[in-house]
Coordinates of C-alpha atoms and ligand atoms in Angstrom, one line a residue:
M1 CA -13.9 16.2 -24.1
E2 CA -15.4 13.0 -24.7
T3 CA -15.7 11.8 -21.1
K4 CA -19.4 12.4 -19.9
T5 CA -20.2 13.4 -16.6
S6 CA -21.7 10.7 -14.3
S7 CA -25.6 10.7 -14.4
S8 CA -26.1 10.1 -10.6
N9 CA -23.9 12.7 -9.2
F10 CA -25.4 14.1 -6.0
I11 CA -22.9 16.9 -6.0
R12 CA -23.9 18.0 -9.6
N13 CA -27.5 18.2 -8.3
I14 CA -26.4 20.7 -5.3
V15 CA -24.6 22.8 -7.9
M16 CA -27.5 22.7 -10.2
E17 CA -29.9 23.8 -7.7
D18 CA -27.3 26.7 -6.5
I19 CA -27.4 27.9 -10.0
E20 CA -31.3 27.6 -10.6
T21 CA -32.0 29.5 -7.3
G22 CA -29.4 32.1 -8.2
K23 CA -27.1 31.4 -5.0
H24 CA -24.2 31.3 -7.4
K25 CA -23.9 32.8 -11.1
K26 CA -20.7 31.3 -11.4
I27 CA -19.4 28.2 -9.8
I28 CA -15.6 27.8 -8.7
T29 CA -14.2 24.5 -7.8
R30 CA -10.5 23.6 -6.8
F31 CA -8.3 20.5 -6.8
P32 CA -6.2 21.0 -3.5
P33 CA -3.5 18.4 -3.3
E34 CA -0.6 18.7 -0.8
P35 CA 2.6 18.4 -2.6
N36 CA 3.9 15.7 -0.3
G37 CA 3.8 12.8 -2.8
Y38 CA 2.7 11.6 -6.5
L39 CA -1.0 11.6 -7.1
H40 CA -2.8 8.2 -7.2
I41 CA -5.9 7.2 -9.0
G42 CA -8.1 8.2 -6.1
H43 CA -6.8 11.8 -6.9
A44 CA -8.1 11.3 -10.3
K45 CA -11.3 10.8 -9.2
S46 CA -11.3 14.3 -7.2
I47 CA -9.7 15.9 -10.2
I48 CA -12.5 14.8 -12.5
I49 CA -15.2 15.5 -10.2
N50 CA -13.9 19.1 -9.7
F51 CA -12.9 19.9 -13.3
Q52 CA -16.0 18.5 -14.9
L53 CA -18.4 20.1 -12.6
A54 CA -17.0 23.6 -13.4
D55 CA -16.8 22.7 -17.1
E56 CA -20.3 21.7 -17.1
F57 CA -21.7 24.9 -15.5
S58 CA -19.2 27.0 -17.2
G59 CA -17.3 27.7 -14.0
T60 CA -13.6 27.8 -13.3
T61 CA -11.0 25.3 -11.4
N62 CA -8.1 26.3 -9.5
L63 CA -5.1 23.9 -9.0
R64 CA -4.2 24.9 -5.5
F65 CA -1.1 23.3 -3.6
D66 CA -2.3 22.9 -0.2
D67 CA 1.3 23.5 1.1
T68 CA 1.1 24.4 4.7
N69 CA 3.3 21.7 6.3
P70 CA 7.0 22.4 5.3
A71 CA 8.3 19.2 6.7
K72 CA 6.8 16.8 4.1
E73 CA 6.5 19.0 0.9
D74 CA 8.7 19.1 -2.1
K75 CA 9.2 21.0 -5.3
E76 CA 9.4 17.6 -7.1
Y77 CA 6.0 16.6 -6.1
V78 CA 4.5 20.0 -7.1
K79 CA 6.0 19.4 -10.7
S80 CA 4.7 15.9 -10.8
I81 CA 1.3 17.0 -9.8
E82 CA 1.0 19.7 -12.6
E83 CA 2.1 17.2 -15.2
D84 CA -0.3 14.5 -14.0
V85 CA -3.4 16.7 -13.9
K86 CA -2.7 17.9 -17.5
W87 CA -1.9 14.4 -18.7
L88 CA -5.4 13.5 -17.3
G89 CA -6.6 16.0 -19.9
F90 CA -7.5 18.9 -17.5
Q91 CA -6.2 22.5 -17.4
W92 CA -6.7 24.8 -14.3
D93 CA -7.8 28.2 -14.8
N94 CA -5.6 29.4 -12.0
L95 CA -2.6 28.0 -10.3
F96 CA -2.4 28.9 -6.4
F97 CA -0.3 28.0 -3.5
A98 CA -1.8 27.9 -0.1
S99 CA 1.4 29.3 1.3
N100 CA 1.0 32.6 -0.7
Y101 CA -2.0 33.3 1.7
F102 CA 0.1 33.0 5.0
D103 CA -0.1 36.6 5.5
E104 CA -3.9 36.7 5.1
M105 CA -4.1 33.7 7.3
Y106 CA -1.9 35.3 10.0
K107 CA -4.2 38.6 10.0
R108 CA -7.4 36.5 10.5
A109 CA -5.7 34.6 13.3
V110 CA -5.1 38.3 15.0
L111 CA -8.7 38.9 14.5
L112 CA -9.8 35.9 16.2
I113 CA -7.6 36.9 19.1
K114 CA -9.0 40.4 19.1
K115 CA -12.6 38.9 19.1
S116 CA -11.6 36.5 22.1
K117 CA -12.1 33.4 19.7
A118 CA -8.7 32.2 19.9
Y119 CA -5.7 32.0 22.7
V120 CA -2.3 31.0 23.0
C121 CA -1.9 27.6 24.9
D122 CA 1.2 26.3 26.5
L123 CA -0.2 22.7 27.2
T124 CA 2.2 20.0 26.0
A125 CA 0.9 17.6 23.2
D126 CA 0.1 14.9 26.0
E127 CA -1.6 17.3 28.2
M128 CA -3.6 18.5 25.3
K129 CA -4.7 15.0 24.5
E130 CA -5.7 14.6 28.2
Y131 CA -7.6 17.6 28.3
R132 CA -9.4 16.9 25.0
G133 CA -11.7 14.1 26.5
T134 CA -13.1 11.3 24.6
L135 CA -16.2 10.5 22.5
R136 CA -18.1 9.8 25.8
E137 CA -16.6 12.4 27.9
P138 CA -16.5 16.1 27.5
G139 CA -13.0 17.8 27.5
K140 CA -11.6 20.2 30.2
V141 CA -10.9 23.9 29.7
S142 CA -7.3 24.8 29.2
P143 CA -5.7 26.5 32.1
Y144 CA -4.5 29.2 29.5
V145 CA -8.0 29.9 28.1
N146 CA -8.5 33.2 30.1
R147 CA -5.2 34.9 29.0
T148 CA -6.0 38.6 28.0
I149 CA -6.4 39.8 24.5
E150 CA -3.2 41.8 24.9
E151 CA -1.2 39.0 26.5
N152 CA -2.3 36.7 23.4
L153 CA -1.5 39.1 20.7
D154 CA 1.8 39.5 22.4
L155 CA 2.5 35.9 22.6
F156 CA 1.5 35.0 19.1
D157 CA 3.4 37.8 17.7
R158 CA 6.6 36.5 19.5
M159 CA 5.6 32.8 18.3
R160 CA 5.9 34.4 14.7
K161 CA 9.1 36.1 15.5
G162 CA 10.7 32.6 16.5
E163 CA 11.0 33.3 20.2
F164 CA 9.8 29.9 21.0
P165 CA 11.1 26.5 20.2
D166 CA 8.9 23.9 18.2
G167 CA 5.9 22.5 20.3
A168 CA 6.4 25.0 23.1
K169 CA 3.0 26.9 22.5
V170 CA 0.1 26.7 20.0
L171 CA -2.8 29.1 19.0
R172 CA -6.1 27.5 19.6
A173 CA -9.7 28.5 18.4
R174 CA -11.8 29.2 21.4
I175 CA -15.0 27.0 20.7
D176 CA -16.2 24.4 23.1
M177 CA -14.7 22.0 25.2
T178 CA -17.8 20.2 25.9
S179 CA -19.0 19.8 22.3
P180 CA -19.9 16.3 21.3
N181 CA -17.8 17.1 18.1
I182 CA -14.1 16.7 19.3
N183 CA -13.2 18.7 16.3
M184 CA -14.8 21.5 17.9
R185 CA -13.1 21.2 21.2
D186 CA -10.5 24.2 21.1
P187 CA -8.6 22.9 18.0
V188 CA -5.0 24.0 17.6
I189 CA -4.9 26.5 14.6
Y190 CA -1.2 27.4 14.5
R191 CA 1.6 25.4 15.6
I192 CA 5.4 26.4 15.8
S193 CA 7.7 24.8 13.2
H194 CA 11.2 26.0 12.6
A195 CA 11.4 24.5 9.1
I196 CA 12.3 25.6 5.7
H197 CA 9.1 25.9 3.3
H198 CA 9.6 25.1 -0.3
N199 CA 7.9 28.3 -1.3
T200 CA 8.3 30.7 1.4
G201 CA 11.7 29.8 2.8
D202 CA 12.5 30.8 6.4
K203 CA 10.1 33.6 6.4
W204 CA 7.6 31.8 8.8
C205 CA 8.2 29.5 11.8
I206 CA 4.4 29.2 12.4
Y207 CA 2.4 27.4 10.4
P208 CA -1.5 27.0 10.3
M209 CA -3.2 23.7 10.6
Y210 CA -5.3 22.2 7.8
D211 CA -8.8 22.7 9.4
Y212 CA -7.9 26.3 9.8
A213 CA -6.0 27.0 6.5
H214 CA -8.2 25.2 4.0
P215 CA -11.6 27.1 4.6
I216 CA -9.5 30.4 4.3
E217 CA -7.9 29.3 1.3
D218 CA -11.5 28.4 -0.3
A219 CA -12.9 31.7 0.8
I220 CA -9.8 33.7 -0.7
E221 CA -10.2 32.3 -4.1
G222 CA -14.2 32.4 -3.9
V223 CA -14.5 28.8 -4.2
T224 CA -18.2 28.1 -4.2
H225 CA -18.1 24.3 -3.7
S226 CA -15.4 22.8 -1.7
I227 CA -15.4 19.1 -2.5
C228 CA -13.5 16.6 -0.3
T229 CA -13.6 13.2 0.8
L230 CA -15.8 11.8 3.5
E231 CA -13.4 11.7 6.5
F232 CA -13.9 15.5 6.6
E233 CA -17.6 15.5 7.2
D234 CA -17.0 15.8 11.1
H235 CA -14.7 18.7 10.4
R236 CA -17.3 20.7 8.4
P237 CA -18.7 22.7 11.5
L238 CA -15.2 23.6 12.1
Y239 CA -14.9 24.6 8.4
D240 CA -18.1 26.8 8.8
W241 CA -16.8 28.2 12.0
V242 CA -13.5 29.5 10.5
V243 CA -15.2 30.9 7.7
N244 CA -17.7 32.9 9.8
N245 CA -15.5 33.9 12.6
C246 CA -12.7 34.9 10.3
E247 CA -15.4 37.1 8.6
M248 CA -14.6 35.9 5.2
E249 CA -16.4 37.6 2.5
S250 CA -16.9 34.7 0.2
I251 CA -18.8 31.7 1.8
P252 CA -17.7 28.4 0.3
R253 CA -19.6 25.3 1.1
Q254 CA -18.0 22.0 1.9
I255 CA -19.3 18.9 0.4
E256 CA -18.1 15.4 1.1
F257 CA -18.1 12.3 -1.2
A258 CA -16.8 8.8 -0.5
R259 CA -13.1 8.3 -1.5
L260 CA -12.2 5.8 -4.1
N261 CA -10.7 2.4 -2.8
I262 CA -9.6 -0.4 -5.2
T263 CA -9.2 -4.0 -4.3
N264 CA -5.4 -5.0 -3.8
T265 CA -4.4 -1.5 -4.1
V266 CA -2.6 0.9 -1.7
M267 CA -4.2 4.1 -1.9
S268 CA -2.6 6.5 0.3
K269 CA 0.3 8.8 -0.4
R270 CA 2.0 8.1 2.9
N271 CA 1.8 4.4 2.3
L272 CA 3.0 4.7 -1.4
K273 CA 5.8 7.0 -0.1
Q274 CA 6.6 4.0 2.2
L275 CA 6.7 1.5 -0.9
V276 CA 9.3 3.9 -2.6
D277 CA 11.5 4.6 0.6
E278 CA 11.7 1.1 1.5
Q279 CA 12.5 0.1 -2.2
V280 CA 9.6 -2.3 -2.5
V281 CA 9.2 -0.5 -5.8
D282 CA 11.7 1.4 -7.9
S283 CA 10.1 4.8 -7.7
W284 CA 6.8 6.7 -7.7
D285 CA 6.4 5.9 -11.3
D286 CA 7.0 2.2 -11.1
P287 CA 4.4 0.4 -13.2
R288 CA 2.9 -1.4 -10.3
M289 CA 2.2 1.6 -8.5
P290 CA -1.3 3.1 -8.7
T291 CA 0.0 6.6 -9.0
I292 CA -0.8 8.5 -12.2
A293 CA 2.7 8.4 -13.2
G294 CA 2.8 4.6 -12.6
L295 CA -0.2 3.9 -14.6
R296 CA 0.9 6.2 -17.4
R297 CA 4.2 4.4 -17.4
R298 CA 2.5 1.0 -17.3
G299 CA 0.4 2.0 -20.3
Y300 CA -2.9 3.3 -19.0
T301 CA -4.4 6.0 -21.1
P302 CA -6.3 9.2 -19.7
E303 CA -9.4 8.1 -21.5
S304 CA -9.5 4.7 -19.9
I305 CA -9.1 6.5 -16.3
R306 CA -11.7 9.0 -16.9
N307 CA -14.1 6.5 -18.2
F308 CA -13.5 4.4 -15.1
C309 CA -14.1 7.4 -12.8
R310 CA -17.3 8.2 -14.6
E311 CA -18.6 4.6 -14.2
I312 CA -18.0 4.3 -10.6
G313 CA -19.6 7.5 -10.0
V314 CA -19.8 9.9 -7.0
A315 CA -21.4 8.3 -3.9
K316 CA -21.7 9.3 -0.2
A317 CA -20.9 5.9 1.2
N318 CA -17.5 4.3 1.3
S319 CA -17.0 1.1 -0.8
K320 CA -14.1 -0.7 -2.7
V321 CA -14.2 -1.0 -6.3
D322 CA -12.9 -4.2 -7.9
G323 CA -9.6 -3.7 -9.7
Q324 CA -11.0 -5.8 -12.7
L325 CA -13.0 -2.8 -13.4
L326 CA -10.1 -0.5 -14.3
E327 CA -8.7 -3.3 -16.5
H328 CA -11.9 -3.6 -18.4
F329 CA -11.8 0.1 -19.2
I330 CA -8.0 -0.2 -20.3
R331 CA -9.1 -3.0 -22.6
E332 CA -12.1 -1.3 -24.0
D333 CA -9.9 1.7 -24.8
L334 CA -7.1 -0.1 -26.3
S335 CA -8.8 -2.8 -28.4
P336 CA -9.9 -0.6 -31.3
K337 CA -6.8 1.6 -31.6
T338 CA -3.9 -1.0 -30.9
P339 CA -2.2 -2.9 -33.6
R340 CA -1.9 -6.7 -33.2
T341 CA 1.5 -8.3 -33.5
M342 CA 3.3 -11.2 -32.4
A343 CA 5.7 -11.5 -29.4
V344 CA 7.5 -14.6 -28.0
L345 CA 7.9 -14.2 -24.1
R346 CA 9.4 -17.7 -23.2
P347 CA 11.2 -18.7 -26.4
L348 CA 11.6 -22.3 -27.6
K349 CA 13.4 -22.8 -31.0
V350 CA 11.8 -24.6 -33.8
V351 CA 13.8 -25.7 -36.9
I352 CA 11.6 -26.4 -40.0
T353 CA 13.8 -29.2 -41.5
N354 CA 12.1 -29.1 -44.9
Y355 CA 12.3 -25.3 -45.4
P356 CA 15.1 -24.1 -47.7
E357 CA 18.2 -23.1 -45.8
S358 CA 18.9 -19.7 -47.1
Q359 CA 15.1 -18.6 -47.9
V360 CA 13.4 -15.8 -46.2
E361 CA 10.1 -14.9 -47.2
M362 CA 7.8 -11.9 -46.4
L363 CA 4.3 -12.9 -45.2
Q364 CA 1.4 -10.4 -45.1
I365 CA -0.5 -10.3 -41.9
E366 CA -3.5 -8.0 -40.9
N367 CA -2.8 -5.6 -38.0
N368 CA -6.2 -6.2 -36.8
Q369 CA -8.3 -9.2 -37.6
D370 CA -11.4 -7.2 -36.6
D371 CA -10.7 -4.0 -38.3
P372 CA -9.3 -4.1 -41.9
S373 CA -8.9 -0.4 -41.9
M374 CA -5.7 -0.9 -39.8
G375 CA -4.0 -2.4 -42.6
T376 CA -1.5 -5.3 -43.0
R377 CA 2.3 -5.7 -42.4
Q378 CA 5.1 -7.7 -43.7
V379 CA 6.2 -10.4 -41.4
S380 CA 9.5 -12.4 -42.4
F381 CA 9.4 -16.1 -42.1
S382 CA 12.4 -18.4 -42.4
R383 CA 13.7 -22.0 -41.5
E384 CA 14.1 -21.1 -37.8
I385 CA 11.4 -19.7 -35.7
Y386 CA 10.6 -19.2 -31.9
I387 CA 7.5 -20.3 -30.4
E388 CA 6.3 -20.1 -26.9
R389 CA 7.5 -22.9 -24.5
E390 CA 4.1 -23.5 -23.4
D391 CA 2.9 -24.1 -26.9
F392 CA 4.7 -27.5 -26.7
M393 CA 4.2 -30.5 -24.3
E394 CA 6.3 -33.6 -24.1
N395 CA 3.5 -35.4 -22.6
P396 CA 0.5 -33.7 -23.8
I397 CA -2.7 -33.5 -21.5
K398 CA -6.0 -34.2 -22.5
K399 CA -7.4 -31.7 -25.2
Y400 CA -4.1 -30.3 -25.7
F401 CA -4.3 -28.9 -29.3
R402 CA -1.0 -27.4 -29.7
L403 CA 2.4 -28.9 -30.4
F404 CA 3.5 -32.2 -29.3
V405 CA 5.6 -35.0 -31.3
G406 CA 3.3 -36.2 -34.0
N407 CA 0.8 -33.3 -33.8
E408 CA 0.3 -30.5 -36.4
V409 CA -0.8 -26.8 -35.7
R410 CA -1.2 -23.4 -37.5
L411 CA 1.2 -20.8 -37.4
K412 CA -0.5 -17.6 -37.1
G413 CA -0.5 -16.1 -40.7
A414 CA 2.0 -18.5 -42.1
Y415 CA 1.9 -22.4 -42.5
F416 CA 0.9 -25.7 -40.7
I417 CA 3.8 -27.3 -39.1
K418 CA 4.1 -30.7 -37.7
C419 CA 6.4 -31.7 -34.8
N420 CA 8.6 -34.7 -35.5
E421 CA 11.2 -34.6 -33.0
M422 CA 12.2 -32.8 -29.9
V423 CA 15.9 -32.3 -28.9
K424 CA 16.9 -32.0 -25.3
D425 CA 20.0 -30.3 -23.6
A426 CA 22.5 -31.9 -21.2
E427 CA 19.9 -31.2 -18.1
G428 CA 17.2 -33.0 -20.1
N429 CA 15.3 -29.9 -20.9
V430 CA 13.5 -29.6 -24.5
S431 CA 15.6 -27.1 -26.3
E432 CA 14.7 -27.2 -29.8
L433 CA 11.8 -28.9 -31.9
H434 CA 12.1 -30.2 -35.5
C435 CA 9.3 -29.7 -37.6
T436 CA 8.2 -29.9 -41.1
Y437 CA 5.9 -27.5 -42.9
D438 CA 3.3 -28.0 -45.7
V439 CA 3.8 -25.4 -48.5
E440 CA 0.1 -26.0 -49.6
T441 CA -1.2 -24.7 -46.2
K442 CA 0.0 -21.1 -46.6
S443 CA -2.3 -18.7 -44.9
G444 CA -4.7 -16.9 -47.3
S445 CA -4.1 -19.5 -49.9
G446 CA -7.6 -20.9 -49.4
F447 CA -6.3 -24.3 -48.5
T448 CA -9.0 -26.6 -47.4
G449 CA -7.5 -30.0 -47.3
R450 CA -7.5 -30.8 -43.7
K451 CA -8.0 -28.8 -40.4
V452 CA -6.0 -28.3 -37.3
K453 CA -7.3 -27.5 -33.8
G454 CA -4.4 -25.3 -32.6
T455 CA -3.1 -21.9 -33.9
I456 CA 0.0 -20.6 -32.2
H457 CA 2.0 -17.4 -32.6
W458 CA 5.6 -17.4 -33.7
V459 CA 8.5 -14.9 -34.7
D460 CA 11.2 -15.6 -37.3
A461 CA 14.2 -16.5 -35.4
I462 CA 16.9 -15.2 -37.9
N463 CA 15.5 -11.5 -38.0
A464 CA 13.5 -11.5 -34.5
L465 CA 14.6 -8.6 -32.2
P466 CA 15.2 -9.3 -28.5
A467 CA 12.9 -7.7 -26.2
E468 CA 12.2 -7.7 -22.6
F469 CA 8.8 -8.1 -21.1
R470 CA 7.6 -7.1 -17.8
L471 CA 4.5 -8.9 -16.4
Y472 CA 2.6 -7.6 -13.5
E473 CA 0.4 -8.8 -10.7
P474 CA -1.3 -6.8 -8.0
L475 CA 1.4 -5.4 -5.4
I476 CA -0.6 -6.2 -2.5
L477 CA -2.1 -9.9 -1.8
D478 CA -4.9 -8.6 0.6
D479 CA -6.4 -5.5 1.7
E480 CA -7.0 -6.8 5.1
Q481 CA -4.2 -7.3 7.8
E482 CA -4.2 -9.3 10.8
D483 CA -3.5 -7.6 14.1
G484 CA -0.1 -6.1 14.4
K485 CA 0.7 -6.3 10.6
T486 CA 0.7 -3.7 8.1
F487 CA 0.3 -3.7 4.3
L488 CA 3.9 -4.2 4.0
D489 CA 3.3 -7.7 5.3
Q490 CA 0.9 -8.2 2.5
I491 CA 3.5 -7.5 -0.5
N492 CA 2.9 -10.1 -3.5
P493 CA 6.3 -11.5 -4.1
N494 CA 5.2 -12.3 -7.6
S495 CA 4.2 -8.7 -8.6
I496 CA 6.6 -8.6 -11.4
E497 CA 8.1 -11.2 -13.6
I498 CA 10.9 -10.1 -16.1
L499 CA 11.2 -12.3 -19.3
Q500 CA 13.7 -12.1 -22.3
G501 CA 12.0 -12.9 -25.6
F502 CA 11.5 -11.8 -29.1
I503 CA 9.3 -9.7 -31.2
E504 CA 8.8 -9.2 -34.9
P505 CA 11.5 -7.2 -36.7
N506 CA 9.1 -4.7 -38.0
M507 CA 8.7 -3.2 -34.7
K508 CA 12.4 -1.9 -34.4
D509 CA 11.2 1.7 -34.7
S510 CA 8.8 1.7 -31.7
K511 CA 9.0 4.4 -29.4
P512 CA 8.5 4.7 -25.7
N513 CA 4.6 4.6 -24.7
D514 CA 3.8 2.8 -28.1
K515 CA 1.1 0.5 -27.5
F516 CA 0.5 -3.1 -29.0
Q517 CA -1.6 -6.1 -28.5
F518 CA 0.7 -9.1 -28.7
F519 CA -1.3 -12.1 -29.8
R520 CA -2.6 -14.3 -26.9
H521 CA -0.6 -12.1 -24.5
G522 CA -2.7 -8.9 -23.9
Y523 CA -1.7 -5.1 -24.3
F524 CA 1.8 -3.9 -23.9
N525 CA 3.4 -0.5 -23.4
V526 CA 7.0 0.5 -24.6
D527 CA 8.7 1.5 -21.2
N528 CA 10.0 4.9 -21.2
K529 CA 12.6 4.2 -18.6
Y530 CA 14.4 1.0 -19.4
T531 CA 14.0 0.9 -23.1
T532 CA 17.6 1.4 -24.8
A533 CA 18.7 1.7 -28.4
E534 CA 19.6 -2.0 -28.3
K535 CA 16.5 -3.3 -26.6
L536 CA 12.8 -2.5 -26.4
V537 CA 11.3 -3.1 -22.8
F538 CA 7.5 -3.7 -22.7
N539 CA 5.3 -3.6 -19.8
R540 CA 2.2 -5.6 -19.8
I541 CA -0.6 -3.3 -19.2
V542 CA -3.3 -6.0 -19.2
S543 CA -3.8 -9.5 -20.3
L544 CA -6.6 -10.3 -22.7
K545 CA -8.9 -11.7 -20.5
S546 CA -9.4 -10.7 -16.6
S547 CA -6.1 -11.1 -14.6
F548 CA -6.8 -9.4 -11.6
K549 CA -6.2 -12.7 -9.5
I550 CA -2.9 -13.8 -7.8
Q551 CA -0.8 -16.8 -7.9
K552 CA -0.5 -18.0 -4.4
Ligands
ATP1 P1 -3.8 10.5 1.0 O1 -4.7 10.1 2.0 O2 -3.7 9.5 -0.1 O3 -2.4 10.9 1.5 P2 -4.8 13.1 0.7 O4 -6.2 13.2 0.9 O5 -4.0 13.4 2.0 O6 -4.5 11.6 0.1 P3 -4.5 15.4 -0.6 O7 -3.3 15.8 -1.5 O8 -4.8 16.1 0.5 O9 -4.2 14.0 -0.5 O10 -5.7 15.4 -1.5 C1 -6.0 16.1 -2.5 C2 -7.5 15.9 -2.9 O11 -8.0 14.6 -3.4 C3 -8.5 16.0 -1.6 O12 -9.5 16.8 -2.0 C4 -8.8 14.7 -1.3 O13 -10.0 14.7 -0.7 C5 -8.8 14.0 -2.8 N1 -8.4 12.5 -2.6 C6 -7.4 11.9 -1.9 N2 -7.5 10.3 -2.0 C7 -8.7 10.3 -2.6 C8 -9.3 9.1 -3.0 N3 -8.9 8.0 -2.7 N4 -10.5 9.2 -3.6 C9 -11.2 10.3 -4.0 N5 -10.5 11.6 -3.6 C10 -9.4 11.6 -2.6
MG2 MG1 -3.6 14.7 3.1

């Protein structure tokens, strides 16, 4: 794979040392998504770290679905996650489901009870909160802490059998209610939930909590380096406690890194789900979404995402990356590989009054000015063409070199045209321009008679294909919110603009996900959802220059 591993990666140093000292012969990493939503670009960072580390040190990587919470999980998400990981360019060595370890987790919980390291507690959620204490005050011991081993074994068995309703009882680890680390104050490790699980159906009505389940999952799989985000740093003592006290044979090591945040970008599955559920966007793969599926549909390539993640590196301190950086990497990736072509997004008709009425000529235009190896294409030219509305001004401002009555411009790859007259519709809007062309000025003819300052693009109106263009801005205006407001109050009302225009006729056989650079407009991808046999729909991936700013 061409993507290099980040040079300054402290996790890599740890792994290297573990191999040099002989602590591990072979490393095993895992990517452990909960199937409760689609993956976003933050997950891409985690995927890349885990797979590339294993790759570099000849280890293996598991894709493990951390499916211990039946309420929010779904098979649709499982499918999308597998697809996204593969699309990013990674293939797991093993595919696992945490729910397949439920029996083992249950056995280990029984072991904890037998060692007096766990007890069944009947406090309500509110009471439990009260007993937990605060950062300044120690917690109070639960009145149920002294149940006998026999009583605990019996109650836990009956919890499993479904004798109690949701929330009636929990199993707690018995650690230390006075610990300065709140996570160690007798955390809940099992709860009752009479829910149908996407994998285990109704076999279980008790489910393990993340902090208990995750270390056991890692240990069962022999994971050597369990890489997670910074918010789990305070959970590490509990992670180690579970591995030790459950007497797991294999001892994984948890290592935390800073999660990826990007400016003007929602980066939490919960919030992304809200955008879908409240129909702020069409779907999880809406091209405005920072999901892998959304980025793919927008036209991002796996290479650009991998290069972006490599550039930002792996750090121990949280920070926010400028969204322009991601745009930089997609431009860099697409620039050498995408053919240039012309599209008119906001059309204005031009009649070339001195061009023969029924004549159509084919002009040869290069597919990439900077790369002759990309060849040329034939573009039809005739008496009527479309240009961009913004390439004409009725009252030209200073230094406006494009069309206005009396001015001459170059049509990219064609002729010079001079505007003689504008035609207005009943409402007074300019509806058509009348121009004349100069046959001497044909592109490639070596004409040196005079110069013009403006070059504009165009498409032949007779043969042009209608097309739809979807232009995007960031979905979120500001990452910070005033008190009492949420990210939903920051939705950018201009996040999408849909335009009906025209493209060159030679693009008629384009397929979904074909990518082009439209002269002066940027990089576009053929949309795989809205494109029909009649009409191509394009998503603008990114403009030619930095566009990560918002029209307020
Ligand atoms: P979210 O907070 O968006 O809901 P999550 O952490 O709950 O995400 P999981 O499915 O539990 O999502 O995450 C799978 C893996 O991806 C975890 O190891 C997690 O640490 C990592 N991950 C999640 N978000 C990011 C991020 N923004 N940057 C880097 N890694 C992330
Ligand atoms: Mg989560």
